[in-house]
Structures are given as C-alpha cells and as structure tokens.
mmCIF file of C-alpha atoms and ligand atoms in Angstrom:
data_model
loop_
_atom_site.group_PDB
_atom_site.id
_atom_site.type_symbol
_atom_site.label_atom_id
_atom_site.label_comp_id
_atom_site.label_asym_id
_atom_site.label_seq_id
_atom_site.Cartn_x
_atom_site.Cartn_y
_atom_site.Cartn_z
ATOM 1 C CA UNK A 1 78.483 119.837 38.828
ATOM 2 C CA UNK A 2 75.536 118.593 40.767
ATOM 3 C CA UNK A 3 73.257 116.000 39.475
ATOM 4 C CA UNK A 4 69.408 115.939 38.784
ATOM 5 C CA UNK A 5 67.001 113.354 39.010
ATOM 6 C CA UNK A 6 63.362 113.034 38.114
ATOM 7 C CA UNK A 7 61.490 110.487 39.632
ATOM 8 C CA UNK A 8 57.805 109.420 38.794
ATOM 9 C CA UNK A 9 55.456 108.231 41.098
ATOM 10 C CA UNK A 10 57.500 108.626 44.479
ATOM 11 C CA UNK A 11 54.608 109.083 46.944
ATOM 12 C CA UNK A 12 55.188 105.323 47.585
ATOM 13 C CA UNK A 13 57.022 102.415 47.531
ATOM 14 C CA UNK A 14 60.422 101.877 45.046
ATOM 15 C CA UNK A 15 59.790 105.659 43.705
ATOM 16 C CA UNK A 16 60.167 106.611 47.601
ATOM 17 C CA UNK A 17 62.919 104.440 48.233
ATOM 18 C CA UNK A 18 64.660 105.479 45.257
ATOM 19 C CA UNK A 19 63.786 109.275 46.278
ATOM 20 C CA UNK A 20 65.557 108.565 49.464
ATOM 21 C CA UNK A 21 68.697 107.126 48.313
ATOM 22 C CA UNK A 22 69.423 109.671 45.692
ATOM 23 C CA UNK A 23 68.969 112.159 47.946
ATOM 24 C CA UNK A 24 71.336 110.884 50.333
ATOM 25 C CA UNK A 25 73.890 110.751 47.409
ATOM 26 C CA UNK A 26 73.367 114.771 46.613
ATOM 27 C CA UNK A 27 71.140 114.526 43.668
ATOM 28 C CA UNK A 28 68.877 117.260 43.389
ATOM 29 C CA UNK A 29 65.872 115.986 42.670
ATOM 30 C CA UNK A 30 61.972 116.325 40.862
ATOM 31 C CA UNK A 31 59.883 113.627 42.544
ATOM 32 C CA UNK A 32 56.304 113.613 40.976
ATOM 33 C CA UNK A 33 52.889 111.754 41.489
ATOM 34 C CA UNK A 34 49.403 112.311 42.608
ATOM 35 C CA UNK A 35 49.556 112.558 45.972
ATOM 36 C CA UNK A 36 50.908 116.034 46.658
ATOM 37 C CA UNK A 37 50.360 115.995 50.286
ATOM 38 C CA UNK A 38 52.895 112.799 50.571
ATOM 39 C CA UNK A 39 55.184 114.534 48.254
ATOM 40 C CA UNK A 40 55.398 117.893 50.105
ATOM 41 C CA UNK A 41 56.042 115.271 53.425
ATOM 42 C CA UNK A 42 59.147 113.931 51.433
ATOM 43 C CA UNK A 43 60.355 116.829 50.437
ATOM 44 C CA UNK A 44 60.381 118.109 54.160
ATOM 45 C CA UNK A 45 61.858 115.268 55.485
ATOM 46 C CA UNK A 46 64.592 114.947 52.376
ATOM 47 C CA UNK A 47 65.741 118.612 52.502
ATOM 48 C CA UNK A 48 66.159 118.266 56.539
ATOM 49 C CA UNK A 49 68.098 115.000 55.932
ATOM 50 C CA UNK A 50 69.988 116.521 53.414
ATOM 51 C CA UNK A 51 71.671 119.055 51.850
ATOM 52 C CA UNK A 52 69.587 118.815 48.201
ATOM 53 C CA UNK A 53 66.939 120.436 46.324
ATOM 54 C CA UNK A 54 63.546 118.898 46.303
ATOM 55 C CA UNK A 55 61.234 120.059 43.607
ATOM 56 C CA UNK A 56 57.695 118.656 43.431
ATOM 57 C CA UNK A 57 55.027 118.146 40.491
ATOM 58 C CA UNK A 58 51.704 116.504 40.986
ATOM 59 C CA UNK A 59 50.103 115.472 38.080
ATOM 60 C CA UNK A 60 48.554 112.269 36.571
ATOM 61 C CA UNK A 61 50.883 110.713 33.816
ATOM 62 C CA UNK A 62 48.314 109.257 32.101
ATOM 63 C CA UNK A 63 46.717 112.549 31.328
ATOM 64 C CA UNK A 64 48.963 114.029 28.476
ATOM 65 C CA UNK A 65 48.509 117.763 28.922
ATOM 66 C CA UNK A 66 48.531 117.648 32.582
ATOM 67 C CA UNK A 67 51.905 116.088 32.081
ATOM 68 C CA UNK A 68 53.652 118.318 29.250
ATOM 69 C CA UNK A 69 52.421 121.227 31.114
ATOM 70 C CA UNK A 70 53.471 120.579 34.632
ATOM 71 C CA UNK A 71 56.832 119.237 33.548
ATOM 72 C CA UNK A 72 57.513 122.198 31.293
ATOM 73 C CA UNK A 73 56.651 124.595 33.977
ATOM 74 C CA UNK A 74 60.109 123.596 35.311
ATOM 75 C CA UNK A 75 62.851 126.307 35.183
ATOM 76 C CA UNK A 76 65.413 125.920 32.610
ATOM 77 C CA UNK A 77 68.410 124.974 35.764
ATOM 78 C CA UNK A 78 65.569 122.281 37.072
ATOM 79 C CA UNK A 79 65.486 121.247 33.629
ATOM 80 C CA UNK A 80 68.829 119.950 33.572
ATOM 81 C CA UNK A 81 67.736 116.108 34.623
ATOM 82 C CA UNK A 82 70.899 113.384 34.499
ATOM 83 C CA UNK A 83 68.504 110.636 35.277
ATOM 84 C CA UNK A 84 65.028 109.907 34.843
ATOM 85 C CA UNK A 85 63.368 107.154 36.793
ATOM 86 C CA UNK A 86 59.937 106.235 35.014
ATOM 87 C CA UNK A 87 58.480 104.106 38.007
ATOM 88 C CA UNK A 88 54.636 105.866 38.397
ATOM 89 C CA UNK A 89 52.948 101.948 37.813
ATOM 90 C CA UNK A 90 49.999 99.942 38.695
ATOM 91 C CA UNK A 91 47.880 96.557 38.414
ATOM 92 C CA UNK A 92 44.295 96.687 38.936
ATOM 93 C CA UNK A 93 42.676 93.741 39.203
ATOM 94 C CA UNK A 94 43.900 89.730 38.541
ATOM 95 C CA UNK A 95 41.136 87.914 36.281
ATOM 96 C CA UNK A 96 41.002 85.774 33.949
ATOM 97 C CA UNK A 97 41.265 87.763 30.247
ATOM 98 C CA UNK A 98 37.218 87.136 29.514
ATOM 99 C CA UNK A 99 36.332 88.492 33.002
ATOM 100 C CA UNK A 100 38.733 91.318 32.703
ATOM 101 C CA UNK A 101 37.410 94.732 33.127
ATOM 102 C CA UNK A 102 37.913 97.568 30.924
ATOM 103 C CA UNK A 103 38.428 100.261 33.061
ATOM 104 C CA UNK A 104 40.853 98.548 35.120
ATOM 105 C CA UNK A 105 42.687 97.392 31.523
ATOM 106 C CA UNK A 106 42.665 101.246 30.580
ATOM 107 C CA UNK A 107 43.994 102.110 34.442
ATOM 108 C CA UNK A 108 46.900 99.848 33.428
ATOM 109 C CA UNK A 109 48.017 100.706 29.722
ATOM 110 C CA UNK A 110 47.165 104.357 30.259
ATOM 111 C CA UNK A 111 49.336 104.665 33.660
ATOM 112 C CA UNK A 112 52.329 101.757 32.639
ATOM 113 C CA UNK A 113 52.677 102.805 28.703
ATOM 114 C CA UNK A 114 50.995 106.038 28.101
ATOM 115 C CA UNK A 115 52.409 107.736 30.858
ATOM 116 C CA UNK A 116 55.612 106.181 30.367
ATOM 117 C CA UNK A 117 55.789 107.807 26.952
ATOM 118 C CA UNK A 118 54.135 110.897 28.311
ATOM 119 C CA UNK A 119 56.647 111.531 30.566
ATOM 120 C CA UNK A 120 59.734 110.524 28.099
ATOM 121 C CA UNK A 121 58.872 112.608 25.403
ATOM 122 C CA UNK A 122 58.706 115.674 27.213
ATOM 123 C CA UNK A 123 61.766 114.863 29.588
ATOM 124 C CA UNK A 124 64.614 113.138 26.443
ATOM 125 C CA UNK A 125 65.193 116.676 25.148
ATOM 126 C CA UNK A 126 66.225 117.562 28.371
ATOM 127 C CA UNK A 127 68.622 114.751 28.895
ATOM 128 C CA UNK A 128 69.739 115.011 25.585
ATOM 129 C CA UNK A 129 71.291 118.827 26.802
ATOM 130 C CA UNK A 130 72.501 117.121 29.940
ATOM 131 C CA UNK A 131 75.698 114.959 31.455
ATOM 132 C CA UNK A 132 75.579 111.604 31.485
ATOM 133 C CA UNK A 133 72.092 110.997 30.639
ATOM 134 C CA UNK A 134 70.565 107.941 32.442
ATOM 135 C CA UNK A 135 66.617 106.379 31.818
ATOM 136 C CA UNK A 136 65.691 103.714 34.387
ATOM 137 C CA UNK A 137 62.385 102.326 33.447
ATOM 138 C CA UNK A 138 60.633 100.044 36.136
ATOM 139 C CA UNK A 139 59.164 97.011 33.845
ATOM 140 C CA UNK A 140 58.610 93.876 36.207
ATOM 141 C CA UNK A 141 59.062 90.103 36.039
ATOM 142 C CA UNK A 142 55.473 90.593 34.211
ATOM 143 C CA UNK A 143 57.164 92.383 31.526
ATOM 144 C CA UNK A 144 59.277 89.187 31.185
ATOM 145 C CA UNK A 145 56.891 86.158 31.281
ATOM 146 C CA UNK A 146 52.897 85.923 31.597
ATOM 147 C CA UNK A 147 51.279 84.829 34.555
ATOM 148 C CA UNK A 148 47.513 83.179 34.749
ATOM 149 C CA UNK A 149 45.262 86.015 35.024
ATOM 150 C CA UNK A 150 48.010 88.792 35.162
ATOM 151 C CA UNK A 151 47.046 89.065 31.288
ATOM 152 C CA UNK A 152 46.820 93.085 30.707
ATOM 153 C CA UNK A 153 49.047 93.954 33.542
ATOM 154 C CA UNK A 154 51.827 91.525 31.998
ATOM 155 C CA UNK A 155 51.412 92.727 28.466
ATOM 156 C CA UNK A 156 52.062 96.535 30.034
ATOM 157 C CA UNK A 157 54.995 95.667 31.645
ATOM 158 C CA UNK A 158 56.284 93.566 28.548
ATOM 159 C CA UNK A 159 55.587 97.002 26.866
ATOM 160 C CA UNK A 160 57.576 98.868 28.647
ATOM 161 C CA UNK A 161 60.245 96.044 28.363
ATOM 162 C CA UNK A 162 60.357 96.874 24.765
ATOM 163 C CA UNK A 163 60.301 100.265 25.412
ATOM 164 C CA UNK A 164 63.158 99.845 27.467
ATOM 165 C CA UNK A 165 65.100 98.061 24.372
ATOM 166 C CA UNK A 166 63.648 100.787 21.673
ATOM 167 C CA UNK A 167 64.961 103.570 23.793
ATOM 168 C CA UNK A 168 68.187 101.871 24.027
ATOM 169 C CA UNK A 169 68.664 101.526 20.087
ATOM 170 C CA UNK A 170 67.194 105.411 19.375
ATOM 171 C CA UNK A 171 68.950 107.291 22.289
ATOM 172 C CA UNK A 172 72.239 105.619 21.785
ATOM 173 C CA UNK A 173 73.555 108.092 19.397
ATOM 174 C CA UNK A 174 72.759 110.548 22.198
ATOM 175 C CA UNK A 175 74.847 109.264 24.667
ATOM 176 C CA UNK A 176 71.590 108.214 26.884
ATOM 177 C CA UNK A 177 72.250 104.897 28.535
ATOM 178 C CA UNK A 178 69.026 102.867 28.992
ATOM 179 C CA UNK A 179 68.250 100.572 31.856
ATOM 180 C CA UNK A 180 65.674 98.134 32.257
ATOM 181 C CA UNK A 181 64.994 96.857 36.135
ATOM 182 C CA UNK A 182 62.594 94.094 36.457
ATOM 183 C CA UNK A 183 61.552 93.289 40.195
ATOM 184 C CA UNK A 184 59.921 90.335 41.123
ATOM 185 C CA UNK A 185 57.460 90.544 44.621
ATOM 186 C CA UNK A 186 58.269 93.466 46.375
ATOM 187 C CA UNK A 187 55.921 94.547 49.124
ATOM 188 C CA UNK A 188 54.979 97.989 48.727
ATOM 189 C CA UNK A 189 51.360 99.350 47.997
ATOM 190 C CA UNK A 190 51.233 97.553 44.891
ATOM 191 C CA UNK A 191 49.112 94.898 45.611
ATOM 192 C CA UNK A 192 46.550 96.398 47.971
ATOM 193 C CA UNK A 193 45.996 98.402 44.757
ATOM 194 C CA UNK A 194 46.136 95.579 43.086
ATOM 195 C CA UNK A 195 42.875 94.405 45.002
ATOM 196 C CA UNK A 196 41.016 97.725 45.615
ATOM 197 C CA UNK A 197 42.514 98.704 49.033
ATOM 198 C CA UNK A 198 41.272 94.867 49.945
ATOM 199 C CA UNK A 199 44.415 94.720 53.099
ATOM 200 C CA UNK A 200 44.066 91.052 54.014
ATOM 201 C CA UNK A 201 44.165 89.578 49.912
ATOM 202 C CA UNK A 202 46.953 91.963 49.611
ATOM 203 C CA UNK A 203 48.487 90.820 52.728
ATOM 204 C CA UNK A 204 48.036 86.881 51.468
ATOM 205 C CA UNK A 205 50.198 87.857 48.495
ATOM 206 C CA UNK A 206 53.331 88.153 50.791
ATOM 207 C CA UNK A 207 52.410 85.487 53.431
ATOM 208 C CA UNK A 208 55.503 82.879 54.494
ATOM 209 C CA UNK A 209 57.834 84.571 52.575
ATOM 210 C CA UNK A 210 60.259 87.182 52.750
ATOM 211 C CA UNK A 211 59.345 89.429 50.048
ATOM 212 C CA UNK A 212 61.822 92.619 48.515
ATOM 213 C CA UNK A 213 61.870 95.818 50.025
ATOM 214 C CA UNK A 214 61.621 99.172 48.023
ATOM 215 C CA UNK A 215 64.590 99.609 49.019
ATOM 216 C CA UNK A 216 66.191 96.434 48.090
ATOM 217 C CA UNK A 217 65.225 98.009 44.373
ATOM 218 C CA UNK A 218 66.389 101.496 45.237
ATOM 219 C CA UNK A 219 69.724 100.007 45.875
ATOM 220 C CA UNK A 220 69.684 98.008 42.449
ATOM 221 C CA UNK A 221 68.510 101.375 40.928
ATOM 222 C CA UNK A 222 71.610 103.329 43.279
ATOM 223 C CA UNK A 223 74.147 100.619 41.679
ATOM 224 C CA UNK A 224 72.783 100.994 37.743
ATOM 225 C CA UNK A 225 72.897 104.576 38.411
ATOM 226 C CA UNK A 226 76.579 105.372 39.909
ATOM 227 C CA UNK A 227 78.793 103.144 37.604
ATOM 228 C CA UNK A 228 81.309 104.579 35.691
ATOM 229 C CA UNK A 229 80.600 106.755 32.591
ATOM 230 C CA UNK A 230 81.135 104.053 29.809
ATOM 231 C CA UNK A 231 79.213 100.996 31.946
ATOM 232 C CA UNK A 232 75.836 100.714 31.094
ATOM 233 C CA UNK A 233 73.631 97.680 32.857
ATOM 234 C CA UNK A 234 70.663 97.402 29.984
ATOM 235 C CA UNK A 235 68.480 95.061 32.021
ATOM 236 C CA UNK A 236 68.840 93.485 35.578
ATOM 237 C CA UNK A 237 65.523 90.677 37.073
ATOM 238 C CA UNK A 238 65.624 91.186 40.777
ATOM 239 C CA UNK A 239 63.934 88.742 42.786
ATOM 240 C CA UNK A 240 63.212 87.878 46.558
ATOM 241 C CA UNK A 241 65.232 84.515 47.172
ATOM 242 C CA UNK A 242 62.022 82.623 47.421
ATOM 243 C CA UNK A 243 60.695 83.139 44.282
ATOM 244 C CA UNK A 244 61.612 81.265 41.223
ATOM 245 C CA UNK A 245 59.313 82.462 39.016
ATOM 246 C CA UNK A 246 55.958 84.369 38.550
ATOM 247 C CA UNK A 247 54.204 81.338 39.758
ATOM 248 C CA UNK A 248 57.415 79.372 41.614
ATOM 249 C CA UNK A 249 57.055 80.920 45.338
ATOM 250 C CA UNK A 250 58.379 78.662 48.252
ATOM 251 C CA UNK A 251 56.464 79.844 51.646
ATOM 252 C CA UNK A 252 57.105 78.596 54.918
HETATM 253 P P1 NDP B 301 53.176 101.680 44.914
HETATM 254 O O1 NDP B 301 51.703 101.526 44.731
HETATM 255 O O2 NDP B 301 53.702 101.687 46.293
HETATM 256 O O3 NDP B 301 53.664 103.000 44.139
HETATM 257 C C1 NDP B 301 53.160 103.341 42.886
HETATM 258 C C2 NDP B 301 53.525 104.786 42.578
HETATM 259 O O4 NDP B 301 53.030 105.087 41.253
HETATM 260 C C3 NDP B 301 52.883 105.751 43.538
HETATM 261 O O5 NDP B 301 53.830 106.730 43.908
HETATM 262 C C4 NDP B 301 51.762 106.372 42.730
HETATM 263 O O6 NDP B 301 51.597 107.735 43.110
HETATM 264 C C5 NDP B 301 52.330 106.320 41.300
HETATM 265 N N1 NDP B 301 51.266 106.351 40.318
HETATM 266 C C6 NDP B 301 50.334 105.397 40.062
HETATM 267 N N2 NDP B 301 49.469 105.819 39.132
HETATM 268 C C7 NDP B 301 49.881 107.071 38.771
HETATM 269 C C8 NDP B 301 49.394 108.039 37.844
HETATM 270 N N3 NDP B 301 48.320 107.807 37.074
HETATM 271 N N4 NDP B 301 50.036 109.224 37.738
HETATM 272 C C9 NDP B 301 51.122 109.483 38.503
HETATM 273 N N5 NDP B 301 51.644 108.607 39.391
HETATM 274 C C10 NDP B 301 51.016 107.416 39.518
HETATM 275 O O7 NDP B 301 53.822 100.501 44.068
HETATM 276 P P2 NDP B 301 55.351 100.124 43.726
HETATM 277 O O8 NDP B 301 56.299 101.034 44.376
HETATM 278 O O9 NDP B 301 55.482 98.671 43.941
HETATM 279 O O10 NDP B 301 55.332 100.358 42.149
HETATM 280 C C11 NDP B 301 56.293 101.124 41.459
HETATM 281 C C12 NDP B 301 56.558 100.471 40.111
HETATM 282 O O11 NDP B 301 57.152 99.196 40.317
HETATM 283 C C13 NDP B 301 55.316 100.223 39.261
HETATM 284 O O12 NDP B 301 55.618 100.543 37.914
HETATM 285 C C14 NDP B 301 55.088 98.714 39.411
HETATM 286 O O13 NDP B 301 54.412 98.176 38.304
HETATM 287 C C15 NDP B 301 56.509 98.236 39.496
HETATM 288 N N6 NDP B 301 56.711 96.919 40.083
HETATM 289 C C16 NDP B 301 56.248 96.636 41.344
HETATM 290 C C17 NDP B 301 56.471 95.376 41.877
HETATM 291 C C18 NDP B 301 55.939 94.966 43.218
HETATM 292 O O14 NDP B 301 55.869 93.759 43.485
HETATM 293 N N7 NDP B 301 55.568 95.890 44.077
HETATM 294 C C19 NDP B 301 57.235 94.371 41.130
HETATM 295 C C20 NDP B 301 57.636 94.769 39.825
HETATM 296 C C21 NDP B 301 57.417 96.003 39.338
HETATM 297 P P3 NDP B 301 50.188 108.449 43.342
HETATM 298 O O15 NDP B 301 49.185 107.406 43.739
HETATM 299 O O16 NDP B 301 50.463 109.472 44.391
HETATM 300 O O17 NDP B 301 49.900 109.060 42.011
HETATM 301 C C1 8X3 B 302 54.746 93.124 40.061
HETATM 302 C C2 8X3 B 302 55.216 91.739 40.304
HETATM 303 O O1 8X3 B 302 54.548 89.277 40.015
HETATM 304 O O2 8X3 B 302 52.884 90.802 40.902
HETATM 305 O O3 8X3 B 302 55.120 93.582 38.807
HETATM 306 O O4 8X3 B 302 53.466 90.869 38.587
HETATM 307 S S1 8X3 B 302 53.956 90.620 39.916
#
C-alpha cells in the first residue's frame, strides 16, 4: 500500500527538501504552510517529477482553529498519514533575555510549541489508524544546549526536545515510533528571518564556512524514515563539519 506523509512548513528550506525526497520515494504527500502560492509551485513541480499525490493546506499552526479545521477538512483516504514531519519553525530575533521582545518571544513559542502540539493532536489519531506510524519532530542543537542570547528560541526548541521524548513514552503502546532530529547551521531562510529579512547579517551567519544543506537534513530525515519496521532512531544531532558547538564554529 502506498504511503502518506504530512509535512509542516514546506514552502522552504528542510520542509522543501524533505517534500522533495519523499516524493521521489512515492509517498503521497500533505505539505502545509503559509505561503500557498509556493506550495501550489511544489506541488506542480512534484506531481510532474513524479508519479505522487500532492495535497496542499495553508494555514498558520499557531492559530488552533485554523489548524484543526484545515487539517480535518482532509478526506478520510488523505487521512491515512504514515509519517508526520512537524518542521513549520522559526527564531525571531537574538538579544540578550532583558532586551528580548515579546512579540518576537510569542512568534517563537506559539509557532515551535503551540503549533507543534496543534498539529499533533489533530494528526496522532490518524496515525494511530495507520501502518507504521512515524513522528519526526525538527528540534535543533538549541533544543540541546543554550546559546548567549538565543534564550527563548533555545528554550522552544528544548521544548520540543521533550516533546519529542514525551511522545516517545505515550505513543509507544501505539506502535508510533518517535524521532527527534536536531540540526546544527543549516542555511535555509532561517536566519534572514531570524534578522527581519536583514540579507547581509543573515548572510554573516554562514560566512567561511560550509554550512548544511536542507537537503543534507532531508536525507537524515529519508534514512530515519525508511529503516526497517522494528528500528527506530529516537534522536540524531546533525552538524556541518565545522561546527563544534552552538558557539564552536571554525571559518576560513
Ligand atoms: P525556513 O525559514 O526556510 O522554513 C521555515 C518553514 O516554517 C517555512 O516553510 C514556513 O512556511 C514555516 N512556518 C513558519 N512559521 C509558520 C507558521 N506560523 N505556520 C505555518 N508554517 C510556518 O527555515 P528552516 O527550513 O531552516 O526551518 C525548518 C525547521 O528547522 C524549523 O523548525 C527550525 O527551527 C529548524 N532548524 C533550522 C536550523 C537552521 O539552521 N536553518 C537548524 C536547526 C533547526 P510559511 O512562511 O510559508 O508559513
Ligand atoms: C537553528 C540552529 O544554532 O541558529 O536551530 O540555533 S541555531
């Protein structure tokens, strides 16, 4: 039987990438975000590369109804999703914690946890009716240690690393494997949001080094995703070979 995926936030970036590579590998899939002009692009270009079903939402995961509604409008064959890929992510701003600003703070809890749970709670009974139920949750190197002024953004992503471990005790009894994928710098359009569409600070961020591709993370995603039924990879830290740490970055 064919397979289903549902993939947040894949106007951009790893969600693209990882859009891209499943379809390749005959996964029908649900690729959501805000964006719906780039996701009815993708969509063209996936179903002329190949032979799948592309089915797209646009909604904003951090508003609740918006997201229970436009995922349940799904029919009940769409509904049949193997693997969800919670990517749909952001950082706003990198301050110290007493120049933070609220609205970025809520940007970042509201998209990275909220929607996170937004999205799971509507999609787990799904998977739960499904084959070999899969949730990949993009946390980040943030989600593992805390970086000077990354503050908020880190304590999202270490949110969503213990979301990753609470899913993996609940859903166990439901055959739903769990994976965690932590990426260090990848360049995608993460940081130019991460500095209000500022190009050349985003730019600096990647400068005399060779940072990851999306889809250096797509193919760590591919890999967690197509191992055999009773192999489950819980958490894998991807980094570009130049970086040590959050702060450890050798440039040239
Ligand atoms: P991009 O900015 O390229 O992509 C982010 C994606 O998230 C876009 O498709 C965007 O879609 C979607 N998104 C953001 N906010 C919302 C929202 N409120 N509702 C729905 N979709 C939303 O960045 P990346 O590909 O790098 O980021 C993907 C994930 O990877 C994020 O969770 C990020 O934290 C994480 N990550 C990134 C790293 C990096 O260095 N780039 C490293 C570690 C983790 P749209 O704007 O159309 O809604
Ligand atoms: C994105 C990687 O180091 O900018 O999660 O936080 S980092």
């Amino acid at each position: 039987m064919g397979k289903t995926a549902l993939i947040t936030g894949a106007t951009s970036g790893i969600g693209k990438a990882c859009a891209t590579i499943l379809a390749k590998n005959n996964y029908d899939l649900i690729i959501t975000g805000r964006r719906n002009e780039r996701l009815q692009e993708l969509k063209l270009q996936l179903e002329k590369e190949c032979q799948t079903q592309i089915t797209t939402l646009c909604f904003d995961v951090r508003n609740r109804e918006e997201t229970i509604n436009s995922l349940s409008s799904l029919n009940n064959n769409q509904k049949k999703v193997n693997l969800l890929i919670n990517n749909a992510g952001l950082a706003v701003g990198i301050n110290p914690i007493d120049q933070g600003d609220f609205e970025d703070w809520d940007r970042m809890i509201d998209t990275n946890v909220t929607g996170l749970l937004n999205v799971s709670k509507t999609v787990i009974p799904w998977l739960k009716e499904s084959e070999n139920p899969h949730i990949i949750n993009i946390g980040s190197i943030a989600g593992k240690e805390v970086y000077p002024n990354g503050n908020v953004y880190c304590a999202s992503k270490h949110a969503v690393d213990a979301i990753s471990k609470a899913m993996r005790l609940d859903l166990v009894r439901h055959n739903i494997k769990v994976t965690n994928i932590a990426p260090g710098l990848v360049e995608t359009e993460f940081s130019n949001v991460r500095f209000y569409g500022d190009k050349e600070k985003a730019d600096q961020v990647y400068v005399g080094m060779d940072p990851l591709t999306p889809e250096d993370i797509a193919d760590t995603i591919w890999f967690c995703a197509s191992r055999p039924v009773h192999v489950n990879i819980a958490d894998v830290l991807i980094l570009p070979a130049a970086q040590a740490n959050s702060v450890t970055v050798i440039r040239k």
